[in-house]
């Protein structure tokens, strides 16, 4: 069960020339795609196209339900922005429960579900705090919980851990995998970090050039394995990603604005 995500000849042009060369791939249902590349190469543009937040100039994005005899259900999607998008005028509990409120769930039921999620997030006891009083890691956990509380079929993340220190970032990568294991939603993650891509992505897409092209598509069986970062294969895969990034940047023009 779940949704397979497919891009076919996907391109984007904002009027001054293409940002993204024709791109095609299929991400299996329940898999995690890490998209990595230099700043300004079009990673976030691709993420928005895949999430349906922007329309492609050409090509298609299709989410196909797997494991049903008559597919046709529209997937429920959630998005975590780089700035997290938490509402500073809403307390932690109401921030977390917002997707349930928008979905029409009764107040008593959504608050009970949000309290259970707070416990899962390790934020129990903070329900009445304002987001501005939380640490960076706590804010990240709250944003992830809000994205997952309504059990989405597809999850899109735009560099959610980029502002954190290295140790907090590693802990939250592990935490994200724990949440994902319980839900198994198809996931697309944008990142600048090679180790993060190898740790989180069951598949890795390396983007590079101007316009952006797929420099490499790597299947990554390491993601999710115990002690993944300590394995020799982790360093081999990291070197493969690094080599693909170097090759892709060698043909790129001057760095532009971040995508």
Short mmCIF file of N, CA and C in Angstrom, two decimals, residues 15-83:
data_model
loop_
_atom_site.label_atom_id
_atom_site.label_comp_id
_atom_site.label_asym_id
_atom_site.label_seq_id
_atom_site.Cartn_x
_atom_site.Cartn_y
_atom_site.Cartn_z
N UNK A 15 10.66 31.91 -17.57
CA UNK A 15 10.57 32.95 -18.59
C UNK A 15 11.91 33.44 -19.10
N UNK A 16 12.96 33.23 -18.34
CA UNK A 16 14.30 33.66 -18.77
C UNK A 16 15.17 32.48 -19.16
N UNK A 17 14.55 31.36 -19.37
CA UNK A 17 15.28 30.14 -19.72
C UNK A 17 14.96 29.04 -18.73
N UNK A 18 15.21 27.79 -19.11
CA UNK A 18 14.86 26.67 -18.23
C UNK A 18 15.68 26.65 -16.95
N UNK A 19 15.01 26.33 -15.86
CA UNK A 19 15.68 26.13 -14.56
C UNK A 19 16.02 24.66 -14.39
N UNK A 20 15.19 23.81 -14.99
CA UNK A 20 15.32 22.37 -14.82
C UNK A 20 15.21 21.69 -16.17
N UNK A 21 16.23 20.90 -16.53
CA UNK A 21 16.16 20.10 -17.76
C UNK A 21 15.16 18.96 -17.57
N UNK A 22 14.66 18.39 -18.67
CA UNK A 22 13.69 17.29 -18.54
C UNK A 22 14.20 16.20 -17.60
N UNK A 23 13.37 15.87 -16.63
CA UNK A 23 13.76 14.94 -15.58
C UNK A 23 12.69 13.88 -15.43
N UNK A 24 13.12 12.63 -15.39
CA UNK A 24 12.18 11.51 -15.24
C UNK A 24 12.73 10.55 -14.19
N UNK A 25 11.86 10.09 -13.31
CA UNK A 25 12.23 9.05 -12.34
C UNK A 25 10.95 8.51 -11.71
N UNK A 26 11.08 7.38 -11.05
CA UNK A 26 9.98 6.80 -10.29
C UNK A 26 10.49 6.46 -8.90
N UNK A 27 9.82 6.99 -7.89
CA UNK A 27 10.15 6.71 -6.49
C UNK A 27 9.13 5.71 -5.96
N UNK A 28 9.59 4.54 -5.52
CA UNK A 28 8.64 3.52 -5.06
C UNK A 28 7.83 4.00 -3.86
N UNK A 29 6.66 3.42 -3.70
CA UNK A 29 5.80 3.75 -2.56
C UNK A 29 6.54 3.47 -1.25
N UNK A 30 6.49 4.44 -0.33
CA UNK A 30 7.11 4.27 0.97
C UNK A 30 8.61 4.50 0.99
N UNK A 31 9.19 4.90 -0.13
CA UNK A 31 10.63 5.15 -0.18
C UNK A 31 10.93 6.60 0.21
N UNK A 32 12.22 6.89 0.41
CA UNK A 32 12.66 8.23 0.78
C UNK A 32 13.69 8.71 -0.24
N UNK A 33 13.40 9.81 -0.90
CA UNK A 33 14.31 10.38 -1.88
C UNK A 33 15.01 11.59 -1.27
N UNK A 34 16.35 11.58 -1.26
CA UNK A 34 17.14 12.74 -0.84
C UNK A 34 17.64 13.43 -2.10
N UNK A 35 17.29 14.70 -2.26
CA UNK A 35 17.73 15.51 -3.41
C UNK A 35 18.85 16.42 -2.92
N UNK A 36 20.02 16.31 -3.55
CA UNK A 36 21.18 17.06 -3.09
C UNK A 36 21.84 17.78 -4.27
N UNK A 37 22.39 18.95 -3.99
CA UNK A 37 23.07 19.74 -5.02
C UNK A 37 23.51 21.06 -4.44
N UNK A 38 24.28 21.82 -5.22
CA UNK A 38 24.75 23.11 -4.77
C UNK A 38 23.60 24.10 -4.61
N UNK A 39 23.86 25.17 -3.85
CA UNK A 39 22.87 26.23 -3.73
C UNK A 39 22.56 26.81 -5.10
N UNK A 40 21.27 27.03 -5.34
CA UNK A 40 20.86 27.64 -6.60
C UNK A 40 20.69 26.69 -7.76
N UNK A 41 20.82 25.37 -7.50
CA UNK A 41 20.74 24.42 -8.62
C UNK A 41 19.32 23.98 -8.91
N UNK A 42 18.34 24.40 -8.11
CA UNK A 42 16.95 24.06 -8.42
C UNK A 42 16.33 23.00 -7.55
N UNK A 43 16.97 22.65 -6.41
CA UNK A 43 16.44 21.59 -5.54
C UNK A 43 15.06 21.94 -5.00
N UNK A 44 14.93 23.15 -4.46
CA UNK A 44 13.64 23.54 -3.87
C UNK A 44 12.58 23.73 -4.94
N UNK A 45 12.99 24.17 -6.13
CA UNK A 45 12.05 24.25 -7.25
C UNK A 45 11.50 22.88 -7.58
N UNK A 46 12.39 21.89 -7.65
CA UNK A 46 11.96 20.52 -7.92
C UNK A 46 11.03 20.02 -6.83
N UNK A 47 11.36 20.31 -5.57
CA UNK A 47 10.52 19.86 -4.46
C UNK A 47 9.11 20.42 -4.58
N UNK A 48 9.00 21.72 -4.90
CA UNK A 48 7.69 22.34 -5.04
C UNK A 48 6.92 21.77 -6.23
N UNK A 49 7.61 21.42 -7.30
CA UNK A 49 6.95 20.79 -8.44
C UNK A 49 6.41 19.42 -8.05
N UNK A 50 7.21 18.64 -7.33
CA UNK A 50 6.79 17.30 -6.93
C UNK A 50 5.63 17.35 -5.95
N UNK A 51 5.62 18.40 -5.10
CA UNK A 51 4.55 18.52 -4.10
C UNK A 51 3.29 19.15 -4.67
N UNK A 52 3.35 19.62 -5.93
CA UNK A 52 2.19 20.26 -6.53
C UNK A 52 2.00 21.70 -6.15
N UNK A 53 3.03 22.32 -5.56
CA UNK A 53 2.95 23.73 -5.16
C UNK A 53 3.28 24.66 -6.33
N UNK A 54 3.94 24.13 -7.35
CA UNK A 54 4.20 24.87 -8.58
C UNK A 54 3.84 23.98 -9.76
N UNK A 55 3.49 24.63 -10.88
CA UNK A 55 3.14 23.89 -12.09
C UNK A 55 4.37 23.79 -12.99
N UNK A 56 4.64 22.62 -13.55
CA UNK A 56 5.77 22.49 -14.46
C UNK A 56 5.50 23.18 -15.79
N UNK A 57 6.56 23.59 -16.46
CA UNK A 57 6.41 24.13 -17.81
C UNK A 57 6.02 23.03 -18.78
N UNK A 58 6.60 21.87 -18.57
CA UNK A 58 6.26 20.69 -19.36
C UNK A 58 6.40 19.47 -18.46
N UNK A 59 5.85 18.36 -18.91
CA UNK A 59 5.97 17.13 -18.17
C UNK A 59 4.90 16.98 -17.10
N UNK A 60 4.98 15.87 -16.39
CA UNK A 60 3.95 15.54 -15.41
C UNK A 60 4.57 14.98 -14.12
N UNK A 61 3.82 15.15 -13.05
CA UNK A 61 4.11 14.49 -11.78
C UNK A 61 2.88 13.67 -11.42
N UNK A 62 3.09 12.38 -11.14
CA UNK A 62 1.96 11.49 -10.86
C UNK A 62 2.20 10.75 -9.56
N UNK A 63 1.21 10.76 -8.69
CA UNK A 63 1.22 9.95 -7.47
C UNK A 63 0.24 8.80 -7.68
N UNK A 64 0.75 7.60 -7.78
CA UNK A 64 -0.09 6.44 -8.10
C UNK A 64 -0.19 5.52 -6.88
N UNK A 65 -1.40 5.22 -6.51
CA UNK A 65 -1.63 4.37 -5.34
C UNK A 65 -1.32 2.92 -5.68
N UNK A 66 -0.52 2.29 -4.84
CA UNK A 66 -0.08 0.92 -5.05
C UNK A 66 -0.84 -0.02 -4.11
N UNK A 67 -1.17 -1.20 -4.60
CA UNK A 67 -1.77 -2.21 -3.75
C UNK A 67 -3.27 -2.14 -3.65
N UNK A 68 -3.91 -1.38 -4.57
CA UNK A 68 -5.38 -1.34 -4.60
C UNK A 68 -5.83 -1.70 -6.01
N UNK A 69 -7.03 -2.27 -6.09
CA UNK A 69 -7.52 -2.74 -7.39
C UNK A 69 -8.00 -1.60 -8.27
N UNK A 70 -8.44 -0.50 -7.65
CA UNK A 70 -8.97 0.63 -8.42
C UNK A 70 -8.36 1.93 -7.91
N UNK A 71 -7.07 2.19 -8.29
CA UNK A 71 -6.43 3.42 -7.80
C UNK A 71 -7.17 4.66 -8.26
N UNK A 72 -7.05 5.73 -7.53
CA UNK A 72 -7.73 6.97 -7.88
C UNK A 72 -7.79 7.94 -6.72
N UNK A 73 -7.45 7.46 -5.52
CA UNK A 73 -7.47 8.32 -4.35
C UNK A 73 -6.36 9.37 -4.46
N UNK A 74 -6.68 10.60 -4.09
CA UNK A 74 -5.68 11.67 -4.08
C UNK A 74 -4.87 11.56 -2.80
N UNK A 75 -3.53 11.56 -2.89
CA UNK A 75 -2.73 11.41 -1.67
C UNK A 75 -2.83 12.63 -0.76
N UNK A 76 -2.76 12.39 0.53
CA UNK A 76 -2.66 13.48 1.50
C UNK A 76 -1.19 13.81 1.67
N UNK A 77 -0.85 15.08 1.51
CA UNK A 77 0.55 15.49 1.54
C UNK A 77 0.80 16.46 2.68
N UNK A 78 2.04 16.48 3.17
CA UNK A 78 2.47 17.43 4.19
C UNK A 78 3.83 17.98 3.78
N UNK A 79 4.10 19.24 4.17
CA UNK A 79 5.32 19.93 3.75
C UNK A 79 5.95 20.57 4.98
N UNK A 80 7.25 20.38 5.16
CA UNK A 80 8.01 21.06 6.22
C UNK A 80 8.98 22.01 5.55
N UNK A 81 8.78 23.32 5.78
CA UNK A 81 9.62 24.35 5.17
C UNK A 81 10.91 24.53 5.96
N UNK A 82 11.90 25.13 5.31
CA UNK A 82 13.16 25.41 5.97
C UNK A 82 12.97 26.31 7.19
N UNK A 83 12.02 27.26 7.09
CA UNK A 83 11.75 28.16 8.24
C UNK A 83 10.70 27.58 9.19
#
